[in-house]
Short mmCIF file of C-alpha atoms and ligand atoms in Angstrom, two decimals:
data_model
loop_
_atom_site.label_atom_id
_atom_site.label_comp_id
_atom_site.label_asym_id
_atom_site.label_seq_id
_atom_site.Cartn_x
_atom_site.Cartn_y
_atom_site.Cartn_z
CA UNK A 1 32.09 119.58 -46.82
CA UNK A 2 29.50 117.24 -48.10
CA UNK A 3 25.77 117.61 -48.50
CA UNK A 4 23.56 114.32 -47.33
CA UNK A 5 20.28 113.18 -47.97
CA UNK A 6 17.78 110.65 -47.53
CA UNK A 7 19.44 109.01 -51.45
CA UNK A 8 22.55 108.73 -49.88
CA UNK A 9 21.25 106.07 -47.81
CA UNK A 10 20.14 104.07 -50.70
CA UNK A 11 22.69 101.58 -52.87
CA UNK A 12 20.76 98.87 -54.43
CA UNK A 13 23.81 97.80 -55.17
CA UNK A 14 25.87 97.35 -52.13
CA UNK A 15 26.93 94.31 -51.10
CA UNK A 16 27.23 94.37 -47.20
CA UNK A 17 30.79 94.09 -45.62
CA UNK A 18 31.26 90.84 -42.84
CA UNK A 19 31.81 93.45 -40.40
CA UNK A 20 28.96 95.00 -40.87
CA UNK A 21 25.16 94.34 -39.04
CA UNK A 22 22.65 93.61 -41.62
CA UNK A 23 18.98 94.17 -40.09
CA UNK A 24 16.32 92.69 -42.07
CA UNK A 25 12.87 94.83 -42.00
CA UNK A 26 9.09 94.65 -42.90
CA UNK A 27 7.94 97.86 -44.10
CA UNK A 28 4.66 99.59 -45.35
CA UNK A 29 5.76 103.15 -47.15
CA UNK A 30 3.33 105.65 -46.57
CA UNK A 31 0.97 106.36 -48.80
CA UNK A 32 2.94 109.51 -50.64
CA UNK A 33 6.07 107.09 -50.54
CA UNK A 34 7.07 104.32 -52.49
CA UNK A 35 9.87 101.52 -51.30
CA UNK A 36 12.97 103.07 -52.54
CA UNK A 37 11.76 106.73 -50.80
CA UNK A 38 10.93 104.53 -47.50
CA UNK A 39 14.27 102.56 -47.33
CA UNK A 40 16.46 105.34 -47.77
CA UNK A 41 14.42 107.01 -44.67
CA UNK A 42 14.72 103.91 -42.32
CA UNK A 43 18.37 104.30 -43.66
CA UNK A 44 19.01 107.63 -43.00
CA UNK A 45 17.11 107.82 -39.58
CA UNK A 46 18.31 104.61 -37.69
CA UNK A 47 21.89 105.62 -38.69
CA UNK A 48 23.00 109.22 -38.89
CA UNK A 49 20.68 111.05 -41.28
CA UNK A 50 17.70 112.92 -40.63
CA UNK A 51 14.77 114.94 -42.80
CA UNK A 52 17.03 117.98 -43.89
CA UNK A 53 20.13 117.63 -46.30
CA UNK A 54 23.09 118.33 -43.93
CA UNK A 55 26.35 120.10 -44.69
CA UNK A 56 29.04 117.67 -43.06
CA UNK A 57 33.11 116.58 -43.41
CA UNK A 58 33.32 113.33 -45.29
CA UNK A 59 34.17 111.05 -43.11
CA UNK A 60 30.66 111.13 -41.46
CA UNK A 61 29.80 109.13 -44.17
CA UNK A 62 31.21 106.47 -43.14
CA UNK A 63 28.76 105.90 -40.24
CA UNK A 64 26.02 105.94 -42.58
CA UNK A 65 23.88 102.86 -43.24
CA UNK A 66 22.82 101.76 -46.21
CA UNK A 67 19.50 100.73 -47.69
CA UNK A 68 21.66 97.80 -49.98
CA UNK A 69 17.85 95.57 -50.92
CA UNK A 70 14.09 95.90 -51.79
CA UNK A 71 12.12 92.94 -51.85
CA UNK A 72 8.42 93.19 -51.86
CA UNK A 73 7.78 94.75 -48.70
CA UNK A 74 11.36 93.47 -47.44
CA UNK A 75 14.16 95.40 -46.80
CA UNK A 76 17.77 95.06 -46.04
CA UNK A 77 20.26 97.20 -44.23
CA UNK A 78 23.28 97.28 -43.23
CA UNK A 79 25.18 99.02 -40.59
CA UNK A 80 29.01 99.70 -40.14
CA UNK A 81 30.30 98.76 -37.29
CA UNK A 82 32.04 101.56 -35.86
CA UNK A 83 28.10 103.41 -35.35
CA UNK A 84 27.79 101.04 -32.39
CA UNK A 85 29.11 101.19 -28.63
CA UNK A 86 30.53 97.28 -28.75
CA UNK A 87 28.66 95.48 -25.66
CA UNK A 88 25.83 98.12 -25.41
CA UNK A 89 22.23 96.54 -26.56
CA UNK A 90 20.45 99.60 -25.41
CA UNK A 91 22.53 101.68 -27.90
CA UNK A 92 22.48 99.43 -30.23
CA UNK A 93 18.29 98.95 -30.83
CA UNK A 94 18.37 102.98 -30.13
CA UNK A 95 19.59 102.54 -33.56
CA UNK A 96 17.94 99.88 -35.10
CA UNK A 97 14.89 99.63 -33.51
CA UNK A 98 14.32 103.51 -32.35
CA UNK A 99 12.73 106.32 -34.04
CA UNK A 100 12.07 104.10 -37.61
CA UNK A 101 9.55 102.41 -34.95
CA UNK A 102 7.61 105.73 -35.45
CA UNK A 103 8.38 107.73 -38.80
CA UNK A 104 5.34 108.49 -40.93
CA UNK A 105 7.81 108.04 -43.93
CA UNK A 106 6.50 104.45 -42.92
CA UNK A 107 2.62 103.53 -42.01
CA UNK A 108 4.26 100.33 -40.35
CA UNK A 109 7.60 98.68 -39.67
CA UNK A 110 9.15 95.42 -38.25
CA UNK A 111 12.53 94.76 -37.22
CA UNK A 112 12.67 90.71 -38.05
CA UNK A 113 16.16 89.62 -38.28
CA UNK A 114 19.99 90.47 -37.53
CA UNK A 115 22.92 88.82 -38.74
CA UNK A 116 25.39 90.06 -35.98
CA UNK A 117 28.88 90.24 -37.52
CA UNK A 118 31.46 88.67 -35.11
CA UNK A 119 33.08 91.95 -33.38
CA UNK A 120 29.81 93.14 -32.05
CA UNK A 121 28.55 89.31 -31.23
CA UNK A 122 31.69 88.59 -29.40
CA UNK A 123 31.41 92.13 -27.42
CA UNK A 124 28.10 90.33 -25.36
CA UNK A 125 28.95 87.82 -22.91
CA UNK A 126 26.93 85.69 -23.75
CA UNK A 127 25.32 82.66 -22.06
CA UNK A 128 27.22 81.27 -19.18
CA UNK A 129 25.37 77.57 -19.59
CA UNK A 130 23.04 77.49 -22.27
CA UNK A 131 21.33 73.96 -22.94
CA UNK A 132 23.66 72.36 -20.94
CA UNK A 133 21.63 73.08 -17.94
CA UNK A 134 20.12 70.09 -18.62
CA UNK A 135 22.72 67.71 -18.03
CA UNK A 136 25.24 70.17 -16.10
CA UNK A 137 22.31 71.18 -13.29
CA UNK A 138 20.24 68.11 -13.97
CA UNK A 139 21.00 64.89 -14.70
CA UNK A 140 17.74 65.23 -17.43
CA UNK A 141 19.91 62.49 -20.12
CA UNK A 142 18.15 63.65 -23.12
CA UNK A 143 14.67 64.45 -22.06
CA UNK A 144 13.29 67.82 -21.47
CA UNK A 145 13.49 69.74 -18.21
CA UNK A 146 10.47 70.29 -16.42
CA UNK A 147 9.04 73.46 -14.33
CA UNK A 148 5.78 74.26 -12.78
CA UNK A 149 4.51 77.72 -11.95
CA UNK A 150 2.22 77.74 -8.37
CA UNK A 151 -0.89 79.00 -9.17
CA UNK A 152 -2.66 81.26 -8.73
CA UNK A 153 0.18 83.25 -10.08
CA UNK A 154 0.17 85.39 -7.71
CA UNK A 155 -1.67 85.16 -3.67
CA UNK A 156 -0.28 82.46 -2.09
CA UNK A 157 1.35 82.66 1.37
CA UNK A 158 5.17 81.81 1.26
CA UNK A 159 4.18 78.99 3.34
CA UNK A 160 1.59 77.94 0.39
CA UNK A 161 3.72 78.49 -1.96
CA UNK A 162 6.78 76.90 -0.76
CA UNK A 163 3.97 73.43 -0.25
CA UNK A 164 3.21 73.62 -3.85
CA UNK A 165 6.97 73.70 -4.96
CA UNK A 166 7.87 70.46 -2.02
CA UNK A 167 4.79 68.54 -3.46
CA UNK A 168 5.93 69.97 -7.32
CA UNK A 169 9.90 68.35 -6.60
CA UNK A 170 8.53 65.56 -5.30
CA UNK A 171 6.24 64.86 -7.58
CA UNK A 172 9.02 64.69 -10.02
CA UNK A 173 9.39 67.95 -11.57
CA UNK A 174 12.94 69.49 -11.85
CA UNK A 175 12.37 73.20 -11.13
CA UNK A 176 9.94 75.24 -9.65
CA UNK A 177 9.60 78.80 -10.89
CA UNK A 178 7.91 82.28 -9.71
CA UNK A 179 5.18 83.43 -12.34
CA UNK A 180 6.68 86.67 -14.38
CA UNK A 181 4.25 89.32 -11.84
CA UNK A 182 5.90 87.68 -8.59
CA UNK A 183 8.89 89.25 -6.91
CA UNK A 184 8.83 90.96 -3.53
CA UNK A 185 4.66 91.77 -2.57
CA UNK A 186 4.01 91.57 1.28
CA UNK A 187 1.74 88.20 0.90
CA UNK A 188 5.32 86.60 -0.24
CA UNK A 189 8.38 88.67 0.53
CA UNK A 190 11.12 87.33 -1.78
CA UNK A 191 14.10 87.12 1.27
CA UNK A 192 11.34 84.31 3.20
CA UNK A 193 10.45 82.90 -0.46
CA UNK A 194 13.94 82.31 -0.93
CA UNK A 195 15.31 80.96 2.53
CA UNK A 196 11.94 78.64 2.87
CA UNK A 197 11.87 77.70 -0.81
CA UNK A 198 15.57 76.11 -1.10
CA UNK A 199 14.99 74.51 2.55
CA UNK A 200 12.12 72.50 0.75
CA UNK A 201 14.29 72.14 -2.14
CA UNK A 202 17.04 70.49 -0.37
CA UNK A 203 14.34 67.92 1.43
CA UNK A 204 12.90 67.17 -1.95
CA UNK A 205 16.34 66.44 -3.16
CA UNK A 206 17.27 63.72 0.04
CA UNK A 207 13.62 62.36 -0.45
CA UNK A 208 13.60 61.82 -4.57
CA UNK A 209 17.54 61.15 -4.64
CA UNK A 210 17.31 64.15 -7.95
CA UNK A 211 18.41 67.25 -8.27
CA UNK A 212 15.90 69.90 -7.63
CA UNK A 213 16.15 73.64 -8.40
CA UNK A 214 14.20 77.39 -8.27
CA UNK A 215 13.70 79.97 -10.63
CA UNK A 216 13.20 82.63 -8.20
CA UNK A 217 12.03 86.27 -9.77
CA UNK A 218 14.68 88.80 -8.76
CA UNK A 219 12.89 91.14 -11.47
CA UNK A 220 13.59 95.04 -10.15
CA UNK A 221 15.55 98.17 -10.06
CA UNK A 222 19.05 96.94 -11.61
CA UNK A 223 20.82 97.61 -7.87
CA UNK A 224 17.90 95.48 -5.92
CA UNK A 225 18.41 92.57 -8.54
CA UNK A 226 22.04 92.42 -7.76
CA UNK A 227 21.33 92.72 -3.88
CA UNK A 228 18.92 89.40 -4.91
CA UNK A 229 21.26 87.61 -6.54
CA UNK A 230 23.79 87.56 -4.28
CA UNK A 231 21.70 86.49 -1.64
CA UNK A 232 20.56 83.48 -4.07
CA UNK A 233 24.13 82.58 -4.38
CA UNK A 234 24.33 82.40 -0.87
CA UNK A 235 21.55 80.14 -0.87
CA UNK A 236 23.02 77.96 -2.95
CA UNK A 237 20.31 78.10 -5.80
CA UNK A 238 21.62 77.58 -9.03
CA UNK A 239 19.21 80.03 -11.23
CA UNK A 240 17.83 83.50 -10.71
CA UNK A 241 15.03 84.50 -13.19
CA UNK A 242 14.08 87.85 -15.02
CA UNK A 243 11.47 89.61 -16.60
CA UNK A 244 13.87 90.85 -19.49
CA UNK A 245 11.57 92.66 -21.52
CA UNK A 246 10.22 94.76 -18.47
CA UNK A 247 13.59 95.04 -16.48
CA UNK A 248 14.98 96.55 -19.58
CA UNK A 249 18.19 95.28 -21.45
CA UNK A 250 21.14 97.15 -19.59
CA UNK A 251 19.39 95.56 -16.53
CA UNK A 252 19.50 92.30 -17.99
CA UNK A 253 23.42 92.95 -18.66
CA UNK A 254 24.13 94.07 -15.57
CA UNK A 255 22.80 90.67 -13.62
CA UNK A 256 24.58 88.92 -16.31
CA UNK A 257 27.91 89.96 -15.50
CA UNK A 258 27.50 89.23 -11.55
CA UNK A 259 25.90 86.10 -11.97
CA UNK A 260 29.41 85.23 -14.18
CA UNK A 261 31.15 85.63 -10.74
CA UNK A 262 28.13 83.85 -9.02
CA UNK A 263 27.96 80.95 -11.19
CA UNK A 264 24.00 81.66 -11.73
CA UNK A 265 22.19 80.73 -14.74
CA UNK A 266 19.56 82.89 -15.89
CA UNK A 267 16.17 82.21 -16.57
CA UNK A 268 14.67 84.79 -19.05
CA UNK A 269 10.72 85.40 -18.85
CA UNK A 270 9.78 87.53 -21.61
CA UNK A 271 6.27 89.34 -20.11
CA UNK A 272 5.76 92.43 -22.30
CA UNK A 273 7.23 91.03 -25.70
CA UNK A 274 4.18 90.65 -27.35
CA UNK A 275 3.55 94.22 -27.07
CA UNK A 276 5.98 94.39 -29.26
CA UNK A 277 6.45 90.89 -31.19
CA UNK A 278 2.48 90.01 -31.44
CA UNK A 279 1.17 92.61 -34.77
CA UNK A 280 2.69 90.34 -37.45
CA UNK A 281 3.11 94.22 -39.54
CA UNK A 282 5.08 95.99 -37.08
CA UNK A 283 7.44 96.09 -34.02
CA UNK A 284 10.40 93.64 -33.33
CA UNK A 285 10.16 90.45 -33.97
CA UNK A 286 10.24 87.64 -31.55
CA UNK A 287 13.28 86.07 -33.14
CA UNK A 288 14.98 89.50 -32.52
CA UNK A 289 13.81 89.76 -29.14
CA UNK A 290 15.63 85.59 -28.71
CA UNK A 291 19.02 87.13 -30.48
CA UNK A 292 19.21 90.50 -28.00
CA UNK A 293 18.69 87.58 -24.96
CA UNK A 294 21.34 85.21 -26.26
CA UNK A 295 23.77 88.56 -26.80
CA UNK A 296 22.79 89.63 -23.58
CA UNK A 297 23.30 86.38 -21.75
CA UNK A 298 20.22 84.48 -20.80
CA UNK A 299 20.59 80.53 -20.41
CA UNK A 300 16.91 79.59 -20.79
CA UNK A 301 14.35 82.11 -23.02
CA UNK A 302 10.00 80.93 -22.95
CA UNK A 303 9.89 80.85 -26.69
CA UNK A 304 6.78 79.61 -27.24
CA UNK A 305 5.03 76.06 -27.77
CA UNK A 306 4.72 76.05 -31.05
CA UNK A 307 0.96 77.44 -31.16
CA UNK A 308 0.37 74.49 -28.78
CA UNK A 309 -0.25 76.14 -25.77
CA UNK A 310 -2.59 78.94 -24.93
CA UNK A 311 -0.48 82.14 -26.36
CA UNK A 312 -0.38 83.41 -30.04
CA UNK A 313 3.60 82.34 -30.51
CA UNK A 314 5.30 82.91 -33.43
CA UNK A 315 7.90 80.28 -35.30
CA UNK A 316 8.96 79.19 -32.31
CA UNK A 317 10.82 76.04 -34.07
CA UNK A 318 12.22 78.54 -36.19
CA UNK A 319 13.63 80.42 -33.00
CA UNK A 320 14.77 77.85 -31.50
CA UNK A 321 17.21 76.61 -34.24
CA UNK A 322 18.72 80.04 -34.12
CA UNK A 323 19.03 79.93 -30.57
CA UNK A 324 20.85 76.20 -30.93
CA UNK A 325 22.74 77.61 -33.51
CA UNK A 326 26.79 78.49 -33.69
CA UNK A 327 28.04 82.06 -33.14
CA UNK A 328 31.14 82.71 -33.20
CA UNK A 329 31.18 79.71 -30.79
CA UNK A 330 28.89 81.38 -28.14
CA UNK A 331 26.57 79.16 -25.64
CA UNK A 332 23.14 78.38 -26.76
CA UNK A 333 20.22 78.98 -25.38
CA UNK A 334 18.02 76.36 -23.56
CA UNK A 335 14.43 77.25 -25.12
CA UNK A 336 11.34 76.66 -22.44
CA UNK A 337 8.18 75.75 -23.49
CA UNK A 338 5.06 77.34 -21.67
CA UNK A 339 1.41 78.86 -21.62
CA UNK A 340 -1.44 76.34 -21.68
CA UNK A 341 0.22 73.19 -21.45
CA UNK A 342 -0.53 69.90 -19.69
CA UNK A 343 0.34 66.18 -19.75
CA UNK A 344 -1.78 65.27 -22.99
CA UNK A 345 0.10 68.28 -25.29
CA UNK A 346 3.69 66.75 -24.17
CA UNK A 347 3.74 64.27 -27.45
CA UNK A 348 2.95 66.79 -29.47
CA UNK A 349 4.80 69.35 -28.22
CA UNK A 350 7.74 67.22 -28.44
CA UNK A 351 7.04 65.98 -32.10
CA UNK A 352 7.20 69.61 -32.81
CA UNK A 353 10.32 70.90 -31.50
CA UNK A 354 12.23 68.35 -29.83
CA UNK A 355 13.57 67.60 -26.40
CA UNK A 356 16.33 69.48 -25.98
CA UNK A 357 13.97 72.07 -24.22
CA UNK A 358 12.21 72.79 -21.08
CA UNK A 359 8.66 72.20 -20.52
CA UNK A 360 6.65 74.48 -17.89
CA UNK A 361 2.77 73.79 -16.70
CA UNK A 362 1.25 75.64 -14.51
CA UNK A 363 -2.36 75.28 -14.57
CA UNK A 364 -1.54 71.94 -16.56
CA UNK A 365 -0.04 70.93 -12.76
CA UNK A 366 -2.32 72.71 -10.04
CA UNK A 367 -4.80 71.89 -12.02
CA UNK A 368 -5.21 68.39 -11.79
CA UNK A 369 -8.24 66.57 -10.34
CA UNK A 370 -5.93 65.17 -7.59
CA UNK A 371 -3.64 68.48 -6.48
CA UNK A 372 -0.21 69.45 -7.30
CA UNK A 373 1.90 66.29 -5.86
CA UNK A 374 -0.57 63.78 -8.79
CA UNK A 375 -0.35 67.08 -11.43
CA UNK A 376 3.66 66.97 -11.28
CA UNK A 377 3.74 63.18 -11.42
CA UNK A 378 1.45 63.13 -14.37
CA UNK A 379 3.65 65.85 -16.19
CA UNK A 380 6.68 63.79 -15.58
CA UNK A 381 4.82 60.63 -16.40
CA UNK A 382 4.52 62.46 -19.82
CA UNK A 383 7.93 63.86 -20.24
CA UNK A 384 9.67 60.16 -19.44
CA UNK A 385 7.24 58.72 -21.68
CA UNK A 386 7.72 60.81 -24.48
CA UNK A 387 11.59 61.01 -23.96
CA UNK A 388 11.37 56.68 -24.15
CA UNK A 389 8.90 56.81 -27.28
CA UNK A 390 6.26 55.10 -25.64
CA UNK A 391 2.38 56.07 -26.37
CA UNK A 392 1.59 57.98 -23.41
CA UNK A 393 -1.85 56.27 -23.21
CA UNK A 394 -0.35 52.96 -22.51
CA UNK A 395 2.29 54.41 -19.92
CA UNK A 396 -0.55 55.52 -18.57
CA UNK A 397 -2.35 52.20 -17.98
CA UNK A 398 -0.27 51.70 -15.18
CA UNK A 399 0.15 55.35 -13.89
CA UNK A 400 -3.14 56.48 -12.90
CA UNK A 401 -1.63 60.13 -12.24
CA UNK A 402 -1.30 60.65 -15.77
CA UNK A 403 -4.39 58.77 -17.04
CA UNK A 404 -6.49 60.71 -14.85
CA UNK A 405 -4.80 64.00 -16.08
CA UNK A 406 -5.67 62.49 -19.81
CA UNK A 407 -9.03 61.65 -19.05
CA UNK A 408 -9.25 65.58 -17.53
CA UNK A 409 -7.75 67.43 -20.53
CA UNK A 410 -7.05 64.84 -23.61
CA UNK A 411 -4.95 66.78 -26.04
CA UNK A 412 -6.86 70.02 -26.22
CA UNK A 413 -5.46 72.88 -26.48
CA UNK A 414 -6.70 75.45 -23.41
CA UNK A 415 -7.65 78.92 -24.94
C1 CAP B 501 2.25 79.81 -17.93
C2 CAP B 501 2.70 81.18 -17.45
C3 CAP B 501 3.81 81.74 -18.27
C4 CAP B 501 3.54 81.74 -19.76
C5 CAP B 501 4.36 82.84 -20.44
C6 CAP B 501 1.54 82.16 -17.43
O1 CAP B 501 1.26 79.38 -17.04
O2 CAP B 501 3.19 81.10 -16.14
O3 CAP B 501 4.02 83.07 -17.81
O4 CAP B 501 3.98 80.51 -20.26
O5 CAP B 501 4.16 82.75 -21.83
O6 CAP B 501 1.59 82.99 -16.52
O7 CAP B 501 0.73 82.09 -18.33
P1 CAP B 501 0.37 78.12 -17.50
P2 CAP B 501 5.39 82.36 -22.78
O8 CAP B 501 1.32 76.95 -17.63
O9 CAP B 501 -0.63 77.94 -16.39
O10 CAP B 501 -0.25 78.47 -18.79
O11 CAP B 501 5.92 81.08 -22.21
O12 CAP B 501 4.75 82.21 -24.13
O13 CAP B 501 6.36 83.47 -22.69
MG1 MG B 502 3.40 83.17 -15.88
#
């Protein structure tokens, strides 16, 4: 037998193993603590130590994680492999991201980075489409894809609603998408949503000659979002959407594995992250929070618009590389830019992070002086300029949608 203690999980030393998962963290020791004393805790606790020294056979030890860097307030650790369930995110943050979230060995803690060594990676499915959404749904070329949300989020008839997304797809816009709080309420019952919804769709698409989709909100128990996707596969609607942070993770896996046999891509909203993502000192950082989706599956994640729009984001260009980037040769992830924006941000968004995105407005749509139908063509107007790398204020000289919208809003950014 063995004794173990909080030391044991402490090996300034160590160089991590490929096989391993090595978590970067924030932390702030408490006050009667100091670094070393703290990492060996977040160590011990998020592996399989705990407060008392422990008589155990050896090779228990060889769950153990260990504390292997102290930098600043930085610390690394790194995990062996074999103390995960391959393919389980729940079990795996119950590790990583569990009870260290609230030990008073620390006063605050944040989870900001994994590197996910290939044998737990490659045990996630993965994204079925990733980025090429763009081009294998729409036939975008290389500008962005664009989305409006009807507003007010939530109210509308299905009858309104399913207006605003005909005069939204033929107004130009690509996809029309349920705000994160709409699913299934009696003033729009998801079934009529659906079957009224993809009817417009499919007149929008004879009357603009361009594809047209629907990110409709299946978000619910994990059984009721299966019975939804099926029936949007029946529909013929290429995307479901989910609240991922509020469905929960296992959730999010399950509707990933049907929609591989449905041929669905999956639009993640992430309502609820910031609870978690927002206090720069603790929680789980957003770029986390983009890694668990792209395990998990999504095809498109909101990551933010770059402190454009009207959220606090964080490094959302930073996020987005990781999300574009290779592992292990899984899909990307199609990042969608949202909150706050309208025709006038579009340059700058762009400038920012690119076009290999999608770009949502709701209010930036709705809002305009002249209804939904002008607000979508002024959005496009701003996308296709943008995309072509022509000043938006002289496309708009001859497209009064979009210099009305500019003359409305400018560049500002909406608070
Ligand atoms: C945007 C939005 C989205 C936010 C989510 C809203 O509406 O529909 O949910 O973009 O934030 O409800 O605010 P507007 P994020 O276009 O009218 O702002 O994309 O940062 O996850
Ligand atoms: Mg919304």
């Amino acid at each position: 037998m063995t004794g173990i203690k909080y030391e044991d999980f402490l090996d300034l030393g160590y160089e991590p193993a490929d096989s391993e998962l090595v978590c970067d963290f924030y932390i702030e020791p408490a006050h009667d603590m100091n670094m070393e004393e703290a990492a060996s805790r977040v160590a011990s606790e998020s592996s399989n130590g705990t407060w008392a020294e422990l008589q155990v056979d050896g090779s228990i030890t060889d769950l153990s994680a260990t504390a292997c860097d102290i930098d600043g307030n930085h610390i690394t650790v790194a995990y062996p492999d074999a103390l995960f369930e391959k393919g389980s995110m729940p079990q795996i943050l119950s590790c990583i991201a569990g009870n260290i979230m609230g030990m008073k060995a620390v006063d605050n803690i944040r989870l900001l980075d994994c590197e996910w060594p290939e044998a737990i990676a490659t045990s996630f499915m993965g994204p079925q489409f990733g980025s090429s959404v763009r081009n294998e749904i729409f036939d975008a070329g290389d500008r962005p894809i664009t989305a409006t949300v009807p507003k007010p989020k939530v109210g509308l008839s299905t009858d309104q609603h399913v207006q605003v997304g005909y005069e939204a797809w033929t107004g130009g816009l690509d996809l029309l998408k349920d705000d994160e709080n709409l699913t299934d309420q009696d003033f729009n019952p998801f079934e009529k949503r659906l079957y009224d919804s993809i009817e417009a769709r499919d007149k929008a698409e004879e009357e603009t000659g361009e594809k047209k989709s629907y990110l409709i909100n299946i978000t619910a128990d994990g059984d009721e979002m299966l019975r939804r996707a099926e029936l949007v596969a029946d529909e013929g609607c290429e995307y479901v959407m989910v609240d991922v942070v509020t469905t929960g993770w296992a959730a999010v896996q399950q509707v990933r594995e049907l929609c591989e046999d449905l041929g669905l891509a999956i639009h993640a909203h992430r309502a609820m992250h910031a609870a978690f993502d927002r206090v720069e000192e603790h929680g789980v950082s957003m770029r986390v929070i983009a890694q668990i989706c792209r395990l998990c599956g999504v095809d498109q994640l909101h990551t933010g618009t770059a402190d454009l729009g009207k959220l606090a984001n964080e490094d959302t260009v930073g996020i987005n590389e990781w999300m574009y980037s290779d592992l292990y040769g899984m899909n990307d992830v199609l990042p969608m830019a949202s909150g706050g924006l309208h025709p006038g941000l579009v340059p700058e968004l762009v400038d920012r992070v690119g076009t290999n995105i999608g770009v949502q407005a709701g209010g930036g749509v709705h809002g305009h002086p002249d209804g939904t139908y002008a607000g979508a063509k002024a959005f496009r107007q701003a996308v296709d300029a943008t995309a072509e790398g022509i000043d938006i204020h002289e496309y708009a000289a001859d497209h009064p949608e979009l210099q009305t919208a500019l003359d409305k809003w400018g560049t500002e950014t909406p608070r």
